[in-house]
Amino acid sequence: MTLIKGDCLKLMKSIPKESIDLIYLDPPFNSNKDYKQFDDRWGSTDKYITFLYDRVTLMKTLLKPTGSFYLHCDPTESHYIKVNVLDNIFDRSNFRNEIVWSYNTRTMAANWFAKKHDTIFFYTKSSDYTFNADDIRVPLLEDSLKQYNKIDENGKKYKAQSNNGRTYLDEKGQNCGSVWNIQILGSRDKERIGYPTQKPVALMERIIKASSNPGDIVLDPFMGSGTTGVAAIKLGRKFIGIDISASALATAKKRIK
């Protein structure tokens, strides 16, 4: 585990090229808010995009040829980020998914639909990359399970098809889709530590399980409260975290220990 305080643009230059297996970043969103731990006011979209472009360009050089990259944002600038930053740097051919993280909140909206999702863009450095689909399978819904109401001569559950065929129940669950229903942390959640923009460990576990293997190196250049590090260490990965905030670094160190 390595935790470093400072601007990731400067600090990442000391990390060897093509040494990182997985990069996840939850950077400022250009929300026009001052969170005390960090200021998310940029003045214009152009300034914000330039800030990200310079850093993501360097991040790509750190990824192994088989590496994966996840950028977490919200609808404020997501379209500009994809077209002006990620497609340019990684090439559109290496775009894999736009993941929608869906959650429930008490957001009140009288003049538009309540905003209850974030976006996570998933890119890879090449067409040869790690993806552990079996490690992130999700349980079938109860209604779907009820359809597997027959048992064959070997004791395996299946559902009959109209053409007299059989579809067998996969005990490992179904493949994970691109809409993730993982609840946001509530004010009374035991995992909650009071850090603004804190993300659930379950969210990071899914990304780390999917796109890395035990012993791999995970980098989070906007570490914040250290959730990525908590999940990475728990899953047997090595972790490098960077944040410009002293309070973020202190929080992350305490949580990961």
mmCIF file of C-alpha atoms in Angstrom:
data_model
loop_
_atom_site.group_PDB
_atom_site.id
_atom_site.type_symbol
_atom_site.label_atom_id
_atom_site.label_comp_id
_atom_site.label_asym_id
_atom_site.label_seq_id
_atom_site.Cartn_x
_atom_site.Cartn_y
_atom_site.Cartn_z
ATOM 1 C CA MET A 1 0.000 0.000 0.000
ATOM 2 C CA THR A 2 1.325 3.430 -0.974
ATOM 3 C CA LEU A 3 -0.544 6.639 -0.102
ATOM 4 C CA ILE A 4 0.800 9.978 -1.312
ATOM 5 C CA LYS A 5 -0.314 13.580 -0.772
ATOM 6 C CA GLY A 6 -0.114 15.980 -3.698
ATOM 7 C CA ASP A 7 -1.265 16.780 -7.214
ATOM 8 C CA CYS A 8 -1.532 13.527 -9.156
ATOM 9 C CA LEU A 9 -0.247 15.249 -12.312
ATOM 10 C CA LYS A 10 3.160 15.686 -10.672
ATOM 11 C CA LEU A 11 3.219 12.538 -8.563
ATOM 12 C CA MET A 12 2.235 10.109 -11.304
ATOM 13 C CA LYS A 13 5.396 11.039 -13.207
ATOM 14 C CA SER A 14 7.385 9.036 -10.660
ATOM 15 C CA ILE A 15 5.343 5.858 -11.275
ATOM 16 C CA PRO A 16 6.972 3.503 -13.822
ATOM 17 C CA LYS A 17 5.305 3.397 -17.221
ATOM 18 C CA GLU A 18 3.086 0.392 -17.971
ATOM 19 C CA SER A 19 3.175 -0.811 -14.357
ATOM 20 C CA ILE A 20 -0.492 -0.433 -13.328
ATOM 21 C CA ASP A 21 -3.198 -3.042 -13.920
ATOM 22 C CA LEU A 22 -6.271 -0.976 -13.054
ATOM 23 C CA ILE A 23 -6.972 2.732 -12.668
ATOM 24 C CA TYR A 24 -10.165 4.020 -11.086
ATOM 25 C CA LEU A 25 -10.725 7.730 -10.577
ATOM 26 C CA ASP A 26 -13.535 9.678 -8.990
ATOM 27 C CA PRO A 27 -12.302 13.188 -9.842
ATOM 28 C CA PRO A 28 -14.052 16.503 -9.191
ATOM 29 C CA PHE A 29 -17.298 16.727 -11.202
ATOM 30 C CA ASN A 30 -17.322 20.500 -11.857
ATOM 31 C CA SER A 31 -20.267 20.684 -9.455
ATOM 32 C CA ASN A 32 -19.531 24.338 -8.598
ATOM 33 C CA LYS A 33 -19.293 23.423 -4.892
ATOM 34 C CA ASP A 34 -16.632 23.905 -2.232
ATOM 35 C CA TYR A 35 -16.482 20.656 -0.217
ATOM 36 C CA LYS A 36 -13.786 22.032 2.171
ATOM 37 C CA GLN A 37 -11.676 18.926 1.529
ATOM 38 C CA PHE A 38 -11.497 20.060 -2.105
ATOM 39 C CA ASP A 39 -12.816 22.916 -4.220
ATOM 40 C CA ASP A 40 -14.893 21.774 -7.208
ATOM 41 C CA ARG A 41 -15.314 25.183 -8.860
ATOM 42 C CA TRP A 42 -13.631 25.616 -12.241
ATOM 43 C CA GLY A 43 -15.226 28.654 -13.859
ATOM 44 C CA SER A 44 -15.796 26.949 -17.193
ATOM 45 C CA THR A 45 -16.144 23.537 -18.793
ATOM 46 C CA ASP A 46 -13.028 24.203 -20.896
ATOM 47 C CA LYS A 47 -10.828 24.656 -17.817
ATOM 48 C CA TYR A 48 -12.257 21.529 -16.233
ATOM 49 C CA ILE A 49 -11.749 19.439 -19.373
ATOM 50 C CA THR A 50 -8.144 20.642 -19.717
ATOM 51 C CA PHE A 51 -7.504 19.677 -16.086
ATOM 52 C CA LEU A 52 -8.762 16.141 -16.738
ATOM 53 C CA TYR A 53 -7.167 15.761 -20.172
ATOM 54 C CA ASP A 54 -3.631 16.391 -18.906
ATOM 55 C CA ARG A 55 -4.017 13.888 -16.085
ATOM 56 C CA VAL A 56 -5.787 11.127 -18.012
ATOM 57 C CA THR A 57 -3.143 11.364 -20.757
ATOM 58 C CA LEU A 58 -0.489 10.542 -18.172
ATOM 59 C CA MET A 59 -2.642 7.800 -16.622
ATOM 60 C CA LYS A 60 -2.804 5.946 -19.916
ATOM 61 C CA THR A 61 0.998 5.726 -20.039
ATOM 62 C CA LEU A 62 0.988 4.072 -16.598
ATOM 63 C CA LEU A 63 -1.399 1.284 -17.604
ATOM 64 C CA LYS A 64 -0.049 -2.044 -18.714
ATOM 65 C CA PRO A 65 -1.079 -3.019 -22.276
ATOM 66 C CA THR A 66 -3.658 -5.291 -20.615
ATOM 67 C CA GLY A 67 -4.826 -2.580 -18.196
ATOM 68 C CA SER A 68 -8.298 -1.165 -17.584
ATOM 69 C CA PHE A 69 -9.506 2.343 -16.797
ATOM 70 C CA TYR A 70 -12.695 3.506 -15.048
ATOM 71 C CA LEU A 71 -13.685 7.158 -14.737
ATOM 72 C CA HIS A 72 -16.546 8.024 -12.374
ATOM 73 C CA CYS A 73 -18.579 11.161 -13.022
ATOM 74 C CA ASP A 74 -22.143 12.474 -13.037
ATOM 75 C CA PRO A 75 -24.288 13.958 -15.834
ATOM 76 C CA THR A 76 -22.889 17.470 -15.275
ATOM 77 C CA GLU A 77 -19.941 16.948 -17.643
ATOM 78 C CA SER A 78 -20.141 13.264 -18.606
ATOM 79 C CA HIS A 79 -20.776 13.827 -22.314
ATOM 80 C CA TYR A 80 -17.927 16.314 -22.616
ATOM 81 C CA ILE A 81 -15.582 13.986 -20.749
ATOM 82 C CA LYS A 82 -16.339 11.015 -22.997
ATOM 83 C CA VAL A 83 -16.009 12.839 -26.320
ATOM 84 C CA ASN A 84 -13.265 15.372 -25.539
ATOM 85 C CA VAL A 85 -11.104 13.380 -23.137
ATOM 86 C CA LEU A 86 -11.607 9.613 -23.101
ATOM 87 C CA ASP A 87 -12.373 8.925 -26.764
ATOM 88 C CA ASN A 88 -9.396 11.062 -27.759
ATOM 89 C CA ILE A 89 -6.920 9.513 -25.349
ATOM 90 C CA PHE A 90 -7.982 5.852 -25.366
ATOM 91 C CA ASP A 91 -9.596 5.752 -28.819
ATOM 92 C CA ARG A 92 -13.255 4.894 -29.289
ATOM 93 C CA SER A 93 -12.352 1.330 -30.218
ATOM 94 C CA ASN A 94 -11.264 0.763 -26.609
ATOM 95 C CA PHE A 95 -14.507 2.003 -25.083
ATOM 96 C CA ARG A 96 -16.178 -0.950 -23.326
ATOM 97 C CA ASN A 97 -19.126 0.310 -21.282
ATOM 98 C CA GLU A 98 -21.025 3.267 -19.961
ATOM 99 C CA ILE A 99 -21.997 1.941 -16.533
ATOM 100 C CA VAL A 100 -24.986 3.513 -14.814
ATOM 101 C CA TRP A 101 -24.735 3.420 -11.041
ATOM 102 C CA SER A 102 -28.363 3.670 -9.927
ATOM 103 C CA TYR A 103 -29.283 4.473 -6.336
ATOM 104 C CA ASN A 104 -32.152 5.736 -4.207
ATOM 105 C CA THR A 105 -32.021 9.102 -2.469
ATOM 106 C CA ARG A 106 -34.530 11.559 -1.050
ATOM 107 C CA THR A 107 -33.869 14.035 -3.844
ATOM 108 C CA MET A 108 -36.880 16.294 -4.355
ATOM 109 C CA ALA A 109 -37.467 17.421 -7.945
ATOM 110 C CA ALA A 110 -40.518 19.462 -8.901
ATOM 111 C CA ASN A 111 -39.521 20.510 -12.408
ATOM 112 C CA TRP A 112 -37.500 17.544 -13.691
ATOM 113 C CA PHE A 113 -36.893 13.851 -13.027
ATOM 114 C CA ALA A 114 -35.072 13.170 -9.762
ATOM 115 C CA LYS A 115 -31.342 12.719 -10.376
ATOM 116 C CA LYS A 116 -30.465 9.299 -9.003
ATOM 117 C CA HIS A 117 -27.528 7.945 -10.949
ATOM 118 C CA ASP A 118 -23.834 8.435 -11.681
ATOM 119 C CA THR A 119 -21.927 7.394 -14.787
ATOM 120 C CA ILE A 120 -18.767 5.268 -14.871
ATOM 121 C CA PHE A 121 -16.912 5.046 -18.184
ATOM 122 C CA PHE A 122 -14.964 1.833 -18.732
ATOM 123 C CA TYR A 123 -12.083 1.806 -21.229
ATOM 124 C CA THR A 124 -9.161 -0.530 -21.805
ATOM 125 C CA LYS A 125 -5.718 0.189 -23.184
ATOM 126 C CA SER A 126 -6.031 -2.523 -25.827
ATOM 127 C CA SER A 127 -8.269 -5.366 -26.935
ATOM 128 C CA ASP A 128 -6.350 -7.761 -24.654
ATOM 129 C CA TYR A 129 -7.495 -7.078 -21.089
ATOM 130 C CA THR A 130 -8.615 -8.724 -17.863
ATOM 131 C CA PHE A 131 -12.337 -9.251 -17.349
ATOM 132 C CA ASN A 132 -13.500 -11.744 -14.735
ATOM 133 C CA ALA A 133 -17.188 -12.105 -15.600
ATOM 134 C CA ASP A 134 -17.735 -15.042 -13.247
ATOM 135 C CA ASP A 135 -16.437 -13.059 -10.264
ATOM 136 C CA ILE A 136 -19.167 -10.446 -10.569
ATOM 137 C CA ARG A 137 -22.212 -12.530 -11.440
ATOM 138 C CA VAL A 138 -25.430 -11.384 -9.774
ATOM 139 C CA PRO A 139 -28.260 -13.548 -8.385
ATOM 140 C CA LEU A 140 -31.311 -14.127 -10.542
ATOM 141 C CA LEU A 141 -34.471 -12.335 -9.464
ATOM 142 C CA GLU A 142 -36.991 -14.462 -7.585
ATOM 143 C CA ASP A 143 -39.471 -14.355 -10.485
ATOM 144 C CA SER A 144 -36.785 -15.687 -12.813
ATOM 145 C CA LEU A 145 -35.799 -18.431 -10.395
ATOM 146 C CA LYS A 146 -39.398 -19.674 -10.246
ATOM 147 C CA GLN A 147 -39.246 -20.454 -13.967
ATOM 148 C CA TYR A 148 -36.628 -23.144 -13.306
ATOM 149 C CA ASN A 149 -39.252 -25.485 -11.923
ATOM 150 C CA LYS A 150 -38.107 -28.772 -13.413
ATOM 151 C CA ILE A 151 -35.353 -31.166 -12.386
ATOM 152 C CA ASP A 152 -33.562 -33.496 -14.777
ATOM 153 C CA GLU A 153 -32.297 -37.013 -14.204
ATOM 154 C CA ASN A 154 -29.095 -35.602 -12.654
ATOM 155 C CA GLY A 155 -30.907 -33.357 -10.203
ATOM 156 C CA LYS A 156 -30.203 -30.122 -12.087
ATOM 157 C CA LYS A 157 -32.862 -27.410 -12.317
ATOM 158 C CA TYR A 158 -34.057 -26.243 -15.722
ATOM 159 C CA LYS A 159 -36.972 -24.588 -17.471
ATOM 160 C CA ALA A 160 -38.624 -26.117 -20.516
ATOM 161 C CA GLN A 161 -38.595 -24.273 -23.826
ATOM 162 C CA SER A 162 -41.392 -24.206 -26.410
ATOM 163 C CA ASN A 163 -39.259 -26.244 -28.815
ATOM 164 C CA ASN A 164 -38.889 -29.027 -26.207
ATOM 165 C CA GLY A 165 -35.437 -27.732 -25.321
ATOM 166 C CA ARG A 166 -34.062 -26.987 -21.871
ATOM 167 C CA THR A 167 -32.425 -23.947 -20.296
ATOM 168 C CA TYR A 168 -30.480 -24.885 -17.192
ATOM 169 C CA LEU A 169 -30.102 -22.742 -14.085
ATOM 170 C CA ASP A 170 -26.599 -21.363 -13.685
ATOM 171 C CA GLU A 171 -25.966 -21.565 -9.957
ATOM 172 C CA LYS A 172 -23.335 -18.839 -10.259
ATOM 173 C CA GLY A 173 -25.997 -16.302 -11.272
ATOM 174 C CA GLN A 174 -26.437 -14.179 -14.356
ATOM 175 C CA ASN A 175 -23.912 -11.967 -16.094
ATOM 176 C CA CYS A 176 -23.615 -8.501 -14.605
ATOM 177 C CA GLY A 177 -25.241 -5.806 -16.734
ATOM 178 C CA SER A 178 -24.263 -2.168 -17.187
ATOM 179 C CA VAL A 179 -26.893 -0.826 -14.763
ATOM 180 C CA TRP A 180 -25.715 -1.344 -11.185
ATOM 181 C CA ASN A 181 -28.249 -1.049 -8.405
ATOM 182 C CA ILE A 182 -25.989 -0.477 -5.420
ATOM 183 C CA GLN A 183 -27.390 1.689 -2.665
ATOM 184 C CA ILE A 184 -25.645 4.975 -1.904
ATOM 185 C CA LEU A 185 -24.401 5.380 1.661
ATOM 186 C CA GLY A 186 -26.998 6.818 4.021
ATOM 187 C CA SER A 187 -26.268 9.158 6.923
ATOM 188 C CA ARG A 188 -26.668 6.278 9.407
ATOM 189 C CA ASP A 189 -24.823 3.659 7.391
ATOM 190 C CA LYS A 190 -22.096 1.951 9.442
ATOM 191 C CA GLU A 191 -19.700 2.368 6.520
ATOM 192 C CA ARG A 192 -20.239 6.119 6.480
ATOM 193 C CA ILE A 193 -17.330 8.181 7.820
ATOM 194 C CA GLY A 194 -18.641 11.671 7.064
ATOM 195 C CA TYR A 195 -16.404 12.356 4.052
ATOM 196 C CA PRO A 196 -18.225 14.147 1.196
ATOM 197 C CA THR A 197 -18.613 12.161 -2.045
ATOM 198 C CA GLN A 198 -17.757 8.872 -0.258
ATOM 199 C CA LYS A 199 -18.644 5.848 -2.391
ATOM 200 C CA PRO A 200 -19.706 2.380 -1.140
ATOM 201 C CA VAL A 201 -17.084 -0.357 -0.870
ATOM 202 C CA ALA A 202 -19.467 -2.692 -2.764
ATOM 203 C CA LEU A 203 -19.219 -0.450 -5.827
ATOM 204 C CA MET A 204 -15.431 -0.586 -5.835
ATOM 205 C CA GLU A 205 -15.348 -4.318 -5.151
ATOM 206 C CA ARG A 206 -17.285 -4.993 -8.333
ATOM 207 C CA ILE A 207 -14.878 -2.956 -10.450
ATOM 208 C CA ILE A 208 -11.768 -4.448 -8.851
ATOM 209 C CA LYS A 209 -13.040 -8.035 -9.092
ATOM 210 C CA ALA A 210 -13.967 -7.560 -12.747
ATOM 211 C CA SER A 211 -10.820 -5.887 -14.010
ATOM 212 C CA SER A 212 -7.930 -7.157 -11.899
ATOM 213 C CA ASN A 213 -6.549 -10.274 -10.263
ATOM 214 C CA PRO A 214 -5.037 -10.890 -6.812
ATOM 215 C CA GLY A 215 -1.579 -9.340 -6.637
ATOM 216 C CA ASP A 216 -2.344 -6.740 -9.328
ATOM 217 C CA ILE A 217 -1.697 -3.029 -8.764
ATOM 218 C CA VAL A 218 -4.673 -0.664 -8.494
ATOM 219 C CA LEU A 219 -4.187 3.109 -8.739
ATOM 220 C CA ASP A 220 -6.667 5.744 -7.546
ATOM 221 C CA PRO A 221 -5.241 9.219 -8.330
ATOM 222 C CA PHE A 222 -8.172 11.037 -6.639
ATOM 223 C CA MET A 223 -8.328 8.773 -3.606
ATOM 224 C CA GLY A 224 -10.642 10.842 -1.385
ATOM 225 C CA SER A 225 -11.766 8.818 1.631
ATOM 226 C CA GLY A 226 -9.846 5.733 0.504
ATOM 227 C CA THR A 227 -12.739 3.469 -0.515
ATOM 228 C CA THR A 228 -10.797 2.078 -3.495
ATOM 229 C CA GLY A 229 -7.896 1.206 -1.216
ATOM 230 C CA VAL A 230 -10.158 -0.512 1.317
ATOM 231 C CA ALA A 231 -11.658 -2.703 -1.421
ATOM 232 C CA ALA A 232 -8.308 -3.365 -3.110
ATOM 233 C CA ILE A 233 -6.545 -4.519 0.063
ATOM 234 C CA LYS A 234 -9.560 -6.597 1.087
ATOM 235 C CA LEU A 235 -9.425 -8.388 -2.281
ATOM 236 C CA GLY A 236 -5.683 -9.051 -2.198
ATOM 237 C CA ARG A 237 -4.554 -6.337 -4.604
ATOM 238 C CA LYS A 238 -1.738 -3.826 -4.187
ATOM 239 C CA PHE A 239 -2.843 -0.209 -3.950
ATOM 240 C CA ILE A 240 -1.469 3.227 -4.790
ATOM 241 C CA GLY A 241 -3.566 6.197 -3.691
ATOM 242 C CA ILE A 242 -2.993 9.894 -4.370
ATOM 243 C CA ASP A 243 -4.905 12.901 -3.103
ATOM 244 C CA ILE A 244 -4.137 16.589 -2.811
ATOM 245 C CA SER A 245 -6.073 16.907 0.468
ATOM 246 C CA ALA A 246 -4.317 16.288 3.791
ATOM 247 C CA SER A 247 -7.612 15.366 5.456
ATOM 248 C CA ALA A 248 -8.353 12.846 2.686
ATOM 249 C CA LEU A 249 -4.948 11.233 3.165
ATOM 250 C CA ALA A 250 -5.439 10.995 6.934
ATOM 251 C CA THR A 251 -8.917 9.512 6.505
ATOM 252 C CA ALA A 252 -7.742 6.977 3.922
ATOM 253 C CA LYS A 253 -4.788 5.848 6.068
ATOM 254 C CA LYS A 254 -7.050 5.271 9.052
ATOM 255 C CA ARG A 255 -9.653 3.349 7.041
ATOM 256 C CA ILE A 256 -7.218 1.124 5.180
ATOM 257 C CA LYS A 257 -5.295 0.220 8.350
#
